[in-house]
Coordinates of C-alpha atoms in Angstrom, one line a residue:
Chain A
M56 CA -21.5 37.7 -10.7
T57 CA -22.2 34.3 -8.9
T58 CA -24.4 34.6 -5.9
L59 CA -23.3 32.9 -2.6
E60 CA -26.4 30.3 -3.0
D61 CA -25.0 29.2 -6.1
Y62 CA -21.7 29.0 -5.1
L63 CA -22.4 26.8 -2.4
E64 CA -24.4 24.4 -4.2
K65 CA -21.5 23.9 -6.7
N66 CA -19.4 23.6 -3.9
A67 CA -21.4 21.2 -2.0
D68 CA -21.8 19.1 -5.4
R69 CA -18.2 18.8 -5.7
I70 CA -17.6 18.0 -2.3
D71 CA -19.8 15.3 -2.1
K72 CA -18.6 13.6 -5.4
A73 CA -15.0 13.9 -4.0
L74 CA -16.4 12.1 -0.5
H75 CA -18.4 9.7 -2.5
R76 CA -15.2 8.7 -4.5
Y77 CA -13.1 8.2 -1.5
F78 CA -15.5 7.0 0.8
G79 CA -18.5 5.6 -0.9
D80 CA -16.9 1.9 -1.4
V81 CA -15.6 1.3 1.5
H82 CA -14.8 -2.4 3.0
G83 CA -15.5 -3.5 6.5
D84 CA -17.9 -2.3 9.4
L85 CA -15.6 0.4 10.2
F86 CA -15.0 1.9 7.2
R87 CA -18.5 2.1 6.7
A88 CA -19.2 3.7 9.9
S89 CA -16.8 6.2 9.1
A90 CA -18.1 7.2 5.9
H91 CA -21.8 6.9 7.4
L92 CA -22.3 10.8 8.5
L93 CA -19.5 12.1 5.8
L94 CA -21.9 10.7 3.0
A95 CA -25.3 12.0 4.6
G96 CA -24.7 15.3 3.2
G97 CA -24.5 19.0 4.7
K98 CA -23.6 22.3 3.4
R99 CA -19.9 21.9 3.0
L100 CA -19.5 25.3 4.3
R101 CA -15.7 24.7 5.9
P102 CA -14.6 23.2 2.3
A103 CA -15.9 26.2 0.8
V104 CA -14.0 28.5 3.0
V105 CA -10.7 26.8 2.3
I106 CA -11.3 27.1 -1.2
L107 CA -12.5 30.5 -1.4
A108 CA -9.7 31.6 1.3
A109 CA -7.2 30.2 -1.5
D110 CA -8.6 31.8 -4.6
A111 CA -8.9 35.1 -2.8
V112 CA -5.1 34.8 -2.0
R113 CA -3.5 33.8 -5.3
K114 CA -6.8 35.1 -7.6
G115 CA -7.0 31.7 -9.1
S116 CA -8.4 28.3 -9.2
S117 CA -7.7 26.2 -6.5
D118 CA -8.8 22.7 -7.6
D119 CA -5.4 21.2 -6.4
L120 CA -6.5 22.2 -3.0
L121 CA -9.5 20.1 -3.0
P122 CA -7.6 17.4 -0.6
A123 CA -7.3 20.1 2.0
A124 CA -10.8 21.2 1.5
L125 CA -11.8 17.3 2.4
S126 CA -9.6 17.4 5.0
L127 CA -11.4 20.2 7.1
E128 CA -14.8 18.3 6.5
L129 CA -13.3 15.1 7.9
T130 CA -12.2 16.7 10.9
H131 CA -15.7 18.4 11.4
N132 CA -17.2 14.9 10.9
F133 CA -14.8 13.5 13.5
T134 CA -15.9 15.7 16.0
L135 CA -19.4 15.3 15.3
I136 CA -19.1 11.4 15.8
H137 CA -17.5 11.8 18.8
D138 CA -19.7 14.9 20.0
D139 CA -22.6 12.8 19.5
I140 CA -21.3 9.8 21.8
M141 CA -20.9 12.3 24.6
D142 CA -24.1 13.9 23.9
G143 CA -25.9 11.1 23.7
D144 CA -27.9 12.5 20.3
A145 CA -29.6 9.6 18.3
A146 CA -29.8 11.7 15.0
R147 CA -28.2 14.2 12.9
R148 CA -28.6 15.4 9.1
G149 CA -31.7 13.1 9.1
V150 CA -29.9 10.0 9.7
P151 CA -29.5 7.8 12.9
T152 CA -26.0 9.1 14.8
V153 CA -23.1 6.1 14.2
H154 CA -23.3 4.9 17.7
T155 CA -26.7 4.5 17.5
V156 CA -26.5 2.5 14.1
W157 CA -23.2 0.5 15.4
D158 CA -22.4 1.3 19.0
E159 CA -19.9 3.4 20.9
P160 CA -16.9 1.3 20.5
T161 CA -17.3 1.4 16.7
A162 CA -18.4 5.1 17.0
I163 CA -15.2 5.9 18.8
L164 CA -13.0 4.2 16.3
A165 CA -14.8 5.6 13.3
G166 CA -14.1 9.1 14.5
D167 CA -10.5 8.0 15.0
V168 CA -10.3 7.1 11.4
L169 CA -11.3 9.9 10.2
Y170 CA -9.3 12.0 12.5
A171 CA -6.1 10.6 10.9
K172 CA -7.6 11.1 7.2
A173 CA -7.8 14.6 7.9
F174 CA -4.1 15.0 8.1
E175 CA -3.4 12.4 5.7
F176 CA -5.6 14.5 3.1
I177 CA -3.9 18.0 4.0
C178 CA -0.6 15.9 2.9
F179 CA -2.2 15.2 -0.5
S180 CA -2.9 18.8 -1.5
D181 CA -0.7 20.2 -4.7
A182 CA 1.3 22.9 -2.5
A183 CA 4.9 23.6 -1.1
D184 CA 6.2 21.2 1.9
A185 CA 6.6 24.2 4.2
A186 CA 3.3 25.4 3.9
K187 CA 1.6 21.7 4.8
I188 CA 3.5 21.6 7.5
R189 CA 2.2 24.7 8.7
A190 CA -1.1 23.8 8.0
V191 CA -0.4 20.4 9.9
K192 CA 0.7 22.3 12.6
M193 CA -2.7 24.5 12.4
L194 CA -5.0 21.8 12.2
A195 CA -3.5 19.7 15.2
R196 CA -4.0 23.2 17.4
T197 CA -7.4 23.4 16.1
C198 CA -8.2 20.0 17.1
T199 CA -7.0 20.6 20.7
D200 CA -9.0 23.8 20.6
I201 CA -12.0 21.8 19.6
C202 CA -11.5 19.0 22.0
D203 CA -11.2 22.2 25.2
G204 CA -14.6 23.5 23.5
Q205 CA -16.5 20.6 23.8
S206 CA -15.1 19.9 27.1
M207 CA -15.9 23.4 28.5
D208 CA -19.5 23.1 27.0
M209 CA -20.0 19.8 28.8
A210 CA -18.9 21.4 32.0
F211 CA -21.0 24.6 31.7
E212 CA -24.1 22.1 31.8
K213 CA -23.6 21.8 35.1
R214 CA -23.2 25.5 36.3
D215 CA -25.5 28.6 36.1
D216 CA -22.9 31.1 36.6
V217 CA -21.3 31.1 33.4
T218 CA -19.8 34.5 32.0
E219 CA -19.8 36.1 28.8
V220 CA -16.0 35.5 28.3
E221 CA -16.0 32.2 29.2
Y222 CA -19.2 31.7 26.6
L223 CA -16.9 33.8 24.2
E224 CA -14.2 31.1 24.9
M225 CA -15.9 28.2 24.6
V226 CA -17.8 29.1 21.2
S227 CA -14.7 30.5 19.8
K228 CA -13.2 27.0 20.6
K229 CA -16.0 24.7 19.7
T230 CA -17.0 26.5 16.9
G231 CA -14.8 29.0 15.7
V232 CA -11.6 27.8 15.3
L233 CA -12.5 25.2 12.6
Y234 CA -13.6 27.9 10.6
G235 CA -10.5 29.8 11.5
A236 CA -8.7 26.9 10.3
S237 CA -10.3 26.4 7.1
A238 CA -9.8 29.8 6.3
A239 CA -6.1 30.2 7.4
I240 CA -5.0 26.5 5.6
G241 CA -6.8 27.5 2.3
G242 CA -4.6 30.9 2.3
I243 CA -1.4 29.2 3.9
L244 CA -1.6 26.2 1.0
A245 CA -2.3 29.1 -1.8
G246 CA 0.9 30.9 -0.3
A247 CA -0.5 33.2 2.0
S248 CA 1.8 35.8 3.7
P249 CA 1.7 35.4 7.7
V250 CA -0.3 38.4 8.2
Q251 CA -2.9 37.3 5.4
A252 CA -2.9 34.1 7.2
D253 CA -3.5 35.6 10.5
A254 CA -6.0 37.9 8.8
L255 CA -7.9 34.7 7.3
Y256 CA -8.0 33.0 10.7
Q257 CA -9.6 35.9 12.4
Y258 CA -12.1 35.9 9.6
G259 CA -12.8 32.8 10.2
V260 CA -13.0 32.4 14.0
N261 CA -15.4 35.4 14.4
S262 CA -17.4 34.4 11.4
G263 CA -17.9 31.0 13.6
I264 CA -18.7 32.9 16.7
A265 CA -21.0 34.7 14.6
F266 CA -22.6 31.5 13.4
Q267 CA -23.0 30.3 16.7
I268 CA -24.9 33.4 18.6
Q269 CA -27.2 33.1 15.6
D270 CA -27.8 29.2 16.0
D271 CA -28.7 30.3 19.6
L272 CA -31.2 32.7 18.4
I273 CA -32.7 30.8 16.0
D274 CA -33.2 27.9 18.4
L275 CA -35.4 30.2 20.4
I276 CA -37.0 32.4 17.5
A277 CA -37.1 30.5 14.9
S278 CA -40.2 28.2 13.8
S279 CA -38.9 24.3 14.4
E280 CA -39.6 24.1 10.3
T281 CA -36.4 26.8 10.1
S282 CA -34.3 25.5 12.8
G283 CA -35.1 21.7 12.6
K284 CA -35.3 21.6 16.3
D285 CA -37.9 22.0 18.7
R286 CA -38.3 25.7 19.7
A287 CA -36.5 27.0 22.7
S288 CA -34.9 23.6 23.5
D289 CA -32.0 25.8 24.9
I290 CA -34.0 27.1 27.4
R291 CA -35.7 24.0 28.4
E292 CA -32.3 22.2 28.9
G293 CA -31.1 25.5 30.8
K294 CA -27.9 25.7 28.3
Q295 CA -25.8 28.7 29.0
T296 CA -26.3 30.6 25.8
L297 CA -25.2 34.1 25.4
I298 CA -29.2 34.7 25.9
A299 CA -29.3 33.4 29.1
I300 CA -26.4 34.9 30.3
R301 CA -27.6 38.4 29.2
A302 CA -31.1 37.4 30.6
R303 CA -29.5 36.8 33.8
E304 CA -27.6 39.9 33.8
K305 CA -31.1 42.0 33.5
G306 CA -32.6 40.2 36.4
I307 CA -34.7 37.4 34.0
D308 CA -34.9 33.9 35.9
L309 CA -34.7 31.3 33.2
A310 CA -34.8 28.6 35.9
P311 CA -38.6 28.2 36.1
Y312 CA -38.6 27.7 32.0
R313 CA -36.4 24.4 32.5
R314 CA -39.5 22.4 31.6
Q315 CA -41.9 21.2 28.8
L316 CA -43.3 24.6 27.0
S317 CA -46.4 25.6 25.5
G318 CA -45.8 27.9 22.2
A319 CA -47.6 30.7 24.1
E320 CA -45.5 30.5 27.1
I321 CA -42.2 30.4 24.6
D322 CA -44.1 33.4 23.0
G323 CA -44.3 35.4 26.3
L324 CA -40.5 34.7 27.1
I325 CA -39.8 36.1 23.7
S326 CA -41.7 39.0 24.4
R327 CA -40.2 39.7 27.9
L328 CA -36.6 39.2 26.5
Q329 CA -37.5 41.3 24.0
D330 CA -38.7 44.1 26.3
A331 CA -35.5 43.9 28.4
G332 CA -33.3 44.4 25.2
V333 CA -31.8 40.9 25.4
I334 CA -32.6 39.6 22.1
D335 CA -31.3 43.0 20.3
E336 CA -28.1 42.9 22.3
V337 CA -27.7 39.2 21.3
R338 CA -28.1 40.2 17.8
A339 CA -25.8 42.9 18.1
V340 CA -23.1 40.8 19.5
A341 CA -23.3 38.2 16.6
V342 CA -23.8 41.6 13.8
E343 CA -20.3 42.7 15.2
R344 CA -18.7 39.4 15.3
A345 CA -19.7 39.3 11.5
A346 CA -18.4 43.0 11.1
V347 CA -15.0 42.1 12.6
A348 CA -14.7 39.1 10.3
K349 CA -15.2 40.9 7.2
Q350 CA -12.9 43.7 8.3
A351 CA -10.2 41.2 8.6
L352 CA -10.7 40.6 4.9
S353 CA -9.4 43.9 4.0
V354 CA -5.8 42.9 3.8
L355 CA -6.7 40.7 0.8
P356 CA -7.1 42.2 -2.4
D357 CA -10.4 42.6 -3.9
S358 CA -11.9 39.7 -5.7
E359 CA -15.4 37.7 -6.2
E360 CA -13.6 35.1 -3.8
K361 CA -13.1 37.9 -1.4
R362 CA -16.7 39.0 -1.9
L363 CA -17.9 35.5 -1.6
L364 CA -16.0 35.1 1.9
A365 CA -17.8 38.3 3.5
D366 CA -21.2 37.0 2.1
I367 CA -20.9 33.9 4.2
A368 CA -20.1 35.8 7.2
D369 CA -23.5 37.9 6.4
F370 CA -25.4 34.6 5.8
F371 CA -24.1 33.3 9.1
I372 CA -26.0 36.1 10.9
D373 CA -28.8 36.2 8.1
R374 CA -30.2 32.7 8.8
G375 CA -33.5 31.8 10.4
N376 CA -34.4 35.8 10.1
Chain B
M203 CA 29.5 -1.7 24.6
T204 CA 26.2 -0.5 25.9
T205 CA 23.5 -3.1 27.0
L206 CA 20.1 -2.9 25.9
E207 CA 18.9 -2.8 29.6
D208 CA 21.1 0.2 30.1
Y209 CA 20.1 2.0 26.9
L210 CA 16.2 1.3 27.4
E211 CA 16.9 2.6 31.1
K212 CA 18.4 6.1 29.8
N213 CA 16.1 6.2 27.5
A214 CA 13.0 6.0 29.4
D215 CA 14.5 8.3 31.8
R216 CA 15.0 11.3 29.1
I217 CA 11.4 10.4 27.6
D218 CA 9.8 10.6 31.1
K219 CA 11.7 14.2 31.6
A220 CA 10.6 15.3 28.2
L221 CA 6.9 14.3 29.0
H222 CA 7.0 15.8 32.3
R223 CA 8.3 19.0 30.9
Y224 CA 5.4 19.2 28.3
F225 CA 2.6 17.5 30.2
G226 CA 3.4 18.2 33.9
D227 CA 2.2 21.1 34.5
V228 CA -1.3 21.4 32.3
H229 CA -3.9 23.6 33.2
G230 CA -7.7 22.3 33.3
D231 CA -9.4 18.8 33.7
L232 CA -8.9 17.9 30.2
F233 CA -5.2 18.2 30.1
R234 CA -4.8 16.9 33.4
A235 CA -6.6 13.5 31.8
S236 CA -4.6 13.4 28.8
A237 CA -1.3 13.4 30.5
H238 CA -2.4 11.0 33.3
L239 CA -1.6 7.8 31.6
L240 CA 1.6 9.2 29.8
L241 CA 3.1 10.3 33.3
A242 CA 2.1 6.9 34.3
G243 CA 5.9 5.6 33.2
G244 CA 6.0 2.7 30.7
K245 CA 9.1 1.3 28.7
R246 CA 9.1 3.8 26.5
L247 CA 9.9 1.3 23.6
R248 CA 8.4 3.4 20.7
P249 CA 10.4 6.2 21.3
A250 CA 13.7 4.0 21.5
V251 CA 13.1 2.4 18.4
V252 CA 12.4 5.8 16.8
I253 CA 15.7 7.4 18.2
L254 CA 17.7 4.3 17.4
A255 CA 16.3 3.8 13.8
A256 CA 17.3 7.6 13.1
D257 CA 20.7 7.0 14.6
A258 CA 21.4 3.8 13.0
V259 CA 20.6 5.5 9.4
R260 CA 22.9 8.7 9.8
K261 CA 25.2 7.1 12.7
G262 CA 25.0 10.4 14.7
S263 CA 22.9 11.4 17.5
S264 CA 19.6 12.1 17.0
D265 CA 18.7 14.5 19.9
D266 CA 17.0 16.8 17.3
L267 CA 14.3 13.9 16.5
L268 CA 13.0 14.0 20.5
P269 CA 9.7 15.5 19.4
A270 CA 9.1 12.9 16.8
A271 CA 10.1 9.9 19.3
L272 CA 7.3 11.8 21.9
S273 CA 4.8 11.6 19.0
L274 CA 5.0 8.0 18.6
E275 CA 4.7 7.5 22.9
L276 CA 1.7 10.0 22.4
T277 CA 0.2 8.2 19.7
H278 CA 0.6 4.7 21.5
N279 CA -1.1 6.4 24.9
F280 CA -4.1 7.8 22.7
T281 CA -5.1 4.4 21.4
L282 CA -4.5 2.9 25.0
I283 CA -6.8 5.8 26.5
H284 CA -9.6 5.1 23.7
D285 CA -8.9 1.1 24.0
D286 CA -9.4 1.3 27.7
I287 CA -13.0 2.7 27.1
M288 CA -14.2 -0.1 24.9
D289 CA -12.6 -2.9 26.7
G290 CA -14.0 -1.4 30.2
D291 CA -10.6 -1.7 31.7
A292 CA -10.2 -0.1 35.2
A293 CA -6.3 -0.3 35.7
R294 CA -3.1 -0.1 33.5
R295 CA 0.6 0.6 34.6
G296 CA -0.7 0.6 37.9
V297 CA -3.1 3.5 37.5
P298 CA -6.6 3.8 37.0
T299 CA -7.7 4.1 33.7
V300 CA -8.7 7.8 32.3
H301 CA -12.3 6.8 32.1
T302 CA -12.4 5.4 35.8
V303 CA -10.9 8.7 37.1
W304 CA -13.0 11.3 35.1
D305 CA -15.5 9.8 32.8
E306 CA -16.2 8.2 29.6
P307 CA -16.6 11.8 27.5
T308 CA -13.5 13.1 28.9
A309 CA -11.8 10.0 28.3
I310 CA -12.6 10.3 24.4
L311 CA -11.6 13.9 24.2
A312 CA -8.5 13.3 26.4
G313 CA -7.5 10.7 23.9
D314 CA -8.6 13.1 20.9
V315 CA -6.0 15.8 22.2
L316 CA -3.2 13.1 22.3
Y317 CA -3.7 12.6 18.8
A318 CA -3.8 16.2 17.7
K319 CA -0.6 16.5 19.8
A320 CA 1.1 13.4 18.1
F321 CA 0.8 15.1 14.8
E322 CA 2.0 18.5 16.0
F323 CA 5.0 17.1 17.6
I324 CA 6.2 15.5 14.4
C325 CA 6.3 19.0 13.1
F326 CA 8.4 19.9 15.6
S327 CA 11.3 17.6 14.7
D328 CA 14.2 19.1 13.4
A329 CA 14.0 17.4 9.9
A330 CA 13.5 18.4 6.2
D331 CA 9.8 19.4 5.4
A332 CA 9.6 16.7 2.8
A333 CA 10.7 14.0 5.4
K334 CA 8.2 15.6 7.8
I335 CA 5.2 15.1 5.4
R336 CA 6.5 11.7 4.7
A337 CA 6.3 11.0 8.3
V338 CA 2.8 12.7 8.8
K339 CA 1.4 10.6 6.2
M340 CA 3.2 7.6 7.7
L341 CA 1.7 8.2 10.9
A342 CA -1.5 8.9 9.4
R343 CA -1.9 5.7 7.7
T344 CA -0.8 3.6 10.8
C345 CA -3.6 5.4 13.2
T346 CA -5.7 4.1 10.5
D347 CA -4.6 0.6 10.5
I348 CA -4.5 0.5 14.5
C349 CA -8.2 1.4 14.6
D350 CA -9.0 -1.4 12.4
G351 CA -6.9 -3.6 14.2
Q352 CA -8.8 -2.8 17.3
S353 CA -12.1 -3.0 15.6
M354 CA -11.0 -6.7 14.1
D355 CA -9.7 -7.7 17.9
M356 CA -13.3 -6.8 19.0
A357 CA -15.0 -8.3 16.1
F358 CA -12.9 -11.5 16.9
E359 CA -14.5 -11.8 20.8
K360 CA -17.8 -12.7 19.0
R361 CA -16.3 -15.6 17.1
D362 CA -14.4 -18.9 17.5
D363 CA -13.5 -19.5 13.9
V364 CA -10.8 -16.8 13.3
T365 CA -8.0 -17.8 11.0
E366 CA -4.3 -17.9 11.6
V367 CA -4.0 -15.2 8.6
E368 CA -6.9 -13.1 10.2
Y369 CA -5.0 -13.2 13.6
L370 CA -2.0 -12.1 12.2
E371 CA -3.4 -9.2 10.2
M372 CA -4.9 -8.0 13.7
V373 CA -1.8 -8.6 15.6
S374 CA 0.1 -6.7 12.8
K375 CA -2.1 -3.5 12.7
K376 CA -3.0 -3.4 16.5
T377 CA 0.3 -4.0 17.5
G378 CA 3.1 -4.2 14.5
V379 CA 2.3 -0.9 12.5
L380 CA 3.1 1.3 15.4
Y381 CA 6.6 -0.1 15.9
G382 CA 7.0 -0.1 11.8
A383 CA 5.8 3.4 12.0
S384 CA 8.4 4.0 15.0
A385 CA 11.5 2.6 13.3
A386 CA 10.2 4.2 9.8
I387 CA 9.6 7.5 10.9
G388 CA 12.8 7.7 12.9
G389 CA 14.7 6.6 9.9
I390 CA 12.8 8.9 7.5
L391 CA 13.3 12.0 9.6
A392 CA 17.1 11.1 9.5
G393 CA 17.0 11.0 5.8
A394 CA 16.4 7.3 5.0
S395 CA 16.4 6.1 1.6
P396 CA 13.0 4.5 0.6
V397 CA 14.6 1.2 0.7
Q398 CA 15.8 1.7 4.1
A399 CA 12.6 3.2 5.7
D400 CA 10.7 0.2 3.9
A401 CA 13.2 -2.1 5.7
L402 CA 13.0 -0.5 9.3
Y403 CA 9.1 -0.5 8.6
Q404 CA 9.4 -4.4 8.1
Y405 CA 11.8 -4.6 11.1
G406 CA 9.0 -2.9 13.5
V407 CA 6.1 -4.6 12.0
N408 CA 7.7 -8.2 12.7
S409 CA 9.3 -7.1 15.7
G410 CA 5.9 -6.2 16.9
I411 CA 4.1 -9.1 15.7
A412 CA 6.5 -11.5 17.7
F413 CA 5.8 -9.2 21.0
Q414 CA 2.4 -9.9 20.5
I415 CA 2.7 -13.3 19.8
Q416 CA 5.1 -13.7 23.1
D417 CA 2.6 -11.5 25.0
D418 CA -0.1 -14.5 24.5
L419 CA 2.5 -17.1 25.5
I420 CA 3.3 -15.0 28.7
D421 CA -0.4 -14.9 29.9
L422 CA -0.6 -18.8 29.6
I423 CA 2.8 -19.8 31.3
A424 CA 4.4 -17.1 33.1
S425 CA 3.8 -16.5 36.6
S426 CA 1.2 -13.7 37.7
E427 CA 4.2 -11.7 39.1
T428 CA 5.9 -11.8 35.9
S429 CA 3.3 -11.2 33.2
G430 CA 1.3 -8.5 35.5
K431 CA -2.1 -10.4 34.7
D432 CA -3.8 -13.1 35.9
R433 CA -2.6 -16.4 34.6
A434 CA -4.5 -17.8 31.5
S435 CA -6.9 -15.0 31.1
D436 CA -6.8 -15.5 27.4
I437 CA -8.0 -18.8 27.9
R438 CA -10.6 -18.1 30.6
E439 CA -11.9 -15.0 28.4
G440 CA -11.9 -17.2 25.1
K441 CA -9.2 -14.9 23.1
Q442 CA -8.8 -16.0 19.6
T443 CA -4.8 -15.8 20.1
L444 CA -2.3 -17.9 18.0
I445 CA -2.5 -20.6 20.9
A446 CA -6.2 -20.9 20.5
I447 CA -6.0 -21.1 17.0
R448 CA -3.2 -23.7 16.6
A449 CA -4.8 -25.8 19.6
R450 CA -8.1 -25.8 17.6
E451 CA -6.4 -27.2 14.3
K452 CA -5.0 -30.2 16.8
G453 CA -8.6 -31.0 17.9
I454 CA -7.9 -29.6 21.7
D455 CA -11.3 -27.9 22.5
L456 CA -10.5 -24.8 24.7
A457 CA -14.5 -24.1 25.4
P458 CA -14.2 -26.5 28.5
Y459 CA -11.7 -23.9 30.1
R460 CA -13.7 -20.8 29.3
R461 CA -14.3 -20.5 33.5
Q462 CA -12.5 -20.1 36.7
L463 CA -9.2 -22.2 36.4
S464 CA -7.2 -23.6 39.1
G465 CA -3.5 -23.6 39.0
A466 CA -3.4 -27.5 38.8
E467 CA -6.1 -27.4 36.0
I468 CA -4.0 -24.4 34.2
D469 CA -0.5 -26.5 34.7
G470 CA -2.8 -29.6 33.0
L471 CA -3.7 -27.5 30.0
I472 CA -0.4 -26.5 29.4
S473 CA 1.1 -30.0 29.4
R474 CA -1.9 -31.0 27.0
L475 CA -0.6 -28.1 25.0
Q476 CA 2.8 -28.9 25.2
D477 CA 2.4 -32.7 24.2
A478 CA 0.2 -31.5 21.1
G479 CA 3.6 -29.5 20.1
V480 CA 1.2 -26.0 20.4
I481 CA 3.4 -24.5 22.7
D482 CA 6.9 -25.2 20.6
E483 CA 4.9 -24.2 17.3
V484 CA 3.6 -20.7 18.7
R485 CA 7.0 -19.9 20.1
A486 CA 8.4 -20.9 16.8
V487 CA 6.4 -18.4 14.9
A488 CA 7.2 -15.6 17.3
V489 CA 11.2 -16.5 16.9
E490 CA 10.6 -16.6 13.1
R491 CA 8.9 -13.1 13.4
A492 CA 11.7 -11.8 15.4
A493 CA 14.4 -13.4 12.3
V494 CA 12.5 -11.6 9.9
A495 CA 12.7 -8.1 12.0
K496 CA 16.6 -8.5 12.4
Q497 CA 17.1 -9.7 8.8
A498 CA 15.3 -6.5 7.7
L499 CA 18.2 -4.5 9.4
S500 CA 20.7 -5.7 7.2
V501 CA 20.1 -3.1 4.5
L502 CA 21.6 -0.6 7.4
P503 CA 25.3 -0.4 8.0
D504 CA 26.8 -2.2 11.0
S505 CA 26.5 0.4 14.3
E506 CA 25.9 0.1 18.1
E507 CA 22.4 1.3 17.1
K508 CA 21.8 -1.3 14.7
R509 CA 22.8 -4.0 17.1
L510 CA 20.4 -2.6 19.8
L511 CA 17.4 -2.7 17.2
A512 CA 18.3 -6.2 16.8
D513 CA 18.6 -6.7 20.6
I514 CA 14.7 -5.1 21.0
A515 CA 13.5 -8.0 18.5
D516 CA 15.1 -10.4 20.8
F517 CA 14.4 -8.9 23.8
F518 CA 10.8 -9.3 22.5
I519 CA 10.9 -12.8 22.4
D520 CA 13.0 -13.6 25.5
R521 CA 10.3 -11.5 28.2
G522 CA 9.1 -13.8 30.5
N523 CA 11.0 -16.9 29.6

């Protein structure tokens, strides 16, 4: 029985090799800028979900869908390059961001190049034409949603009254739908029925939401070593996370914490939030979303790949604990 | 017999109506920003080329390809929104640019939304799935080329030794390939053979190159009323146009003209360039490209639509004269 850890390691290795094959030896500044972040590593979770979903649908080995798996990674990287410009972030995956190494115009174009390649690569998959058209449509709608999610996220920065419904819509679009599309596109290209494709989409969206909520918890609770970020950066920046929204509902004012915080102050805040039940409630929402994700998989026959998809949902909420 | 003017007017009316149907009543800032430039009018030449190419291939009425025609207009508008950010331009089509009305992050996302819609709309066409996949692949490669062309154009601003080969590659990618894709995608979706699709692509690329060279001539020679720009803005900004390249070859140094110029100084420069043969030579290159474009159409059966495609190539080099 393959453990998820082993599977993801092998998958990342395979995806890295394929990306180096296509993007490792490109000519010219623009194409080097496009490849920069792509070749800086990463867990390659979205490609893993594409392949596992395909294998779970047809119980076979889906090497012929490698281009589609790469397509979802390209889509992810295009959004990261553009997000980094908008958010003014200087580093990601341990390397300087594209607009930092080159400039903003080059970074806009570098993202645009990966965007085009994402659609091109879907078409390179060995699948029925009708399935590829469904996959292209789903990828297009997904990209529109991701833009909408990023737009909502930026708009939230100017507000302190974001509701839980708004937060969940934002997180669903910014993070969830790309996992949804990864699972559904893998399934569709492998011949999934509409019911199976829809279930895989729900699996991915809910897994992605769980992932993001856990990410917010990690930011507050995990050590900087685990999260790779300064602890409580979301609180310091006044981000409207589920933690902030539930705290507000319970009358805990986070505004005084929008400043440099000592470790003791952060520990004190965590205790307050724990005593009020905020931490447990937020964790419960993430656990519930992971449960919905796994439940959605029940339309698929049992298989090692189905189990690994469920393990991914669990991994998303166990990280950093 | 329909004149090109009548045809383009009716086509623009139809495209405008369709765009208003899809984008006239959108919700939220991001989608309004996406629709802003799209609804500001324009000649809708690329959609006209899509439909004419389809009709020329199958001698029928290609209303079922309207979504593909819109796709090429969406692609054009996405590139304009991103280009305007990079070039820092404040107005286009008589309206303020997207990043001016909103902000740069919103403009990046607004372009990204149209990019996704362009791929989605191709799939909405009533055509064979295999043809749609060919069209999606061509659109993707075209978008990559356009990014490359814009990148070259920006890099040229820092140089004064751009060769004619480099200029033609840049113009081909920045302007030509989208006309090439418009013609080829229209043809492909209408069932064109590979030979016909390739000929239509060559028709479009060469028409687009002719268009751009004529644009450079218009900038120098036409009155501000005709061109809509300050006369000789390219010379003032030191742009590496075919005019500048041929002038350099003939020992005419344009560097002293990189400043505010009086009407008399511009007239004097035009006379110098005319006496040296630069203007006639550059015009001859545009005429030659239009001729190559029209020649490419010879693989198609004669039809009113084929004639209108040829008229478009002629229109491109007759503008502003």
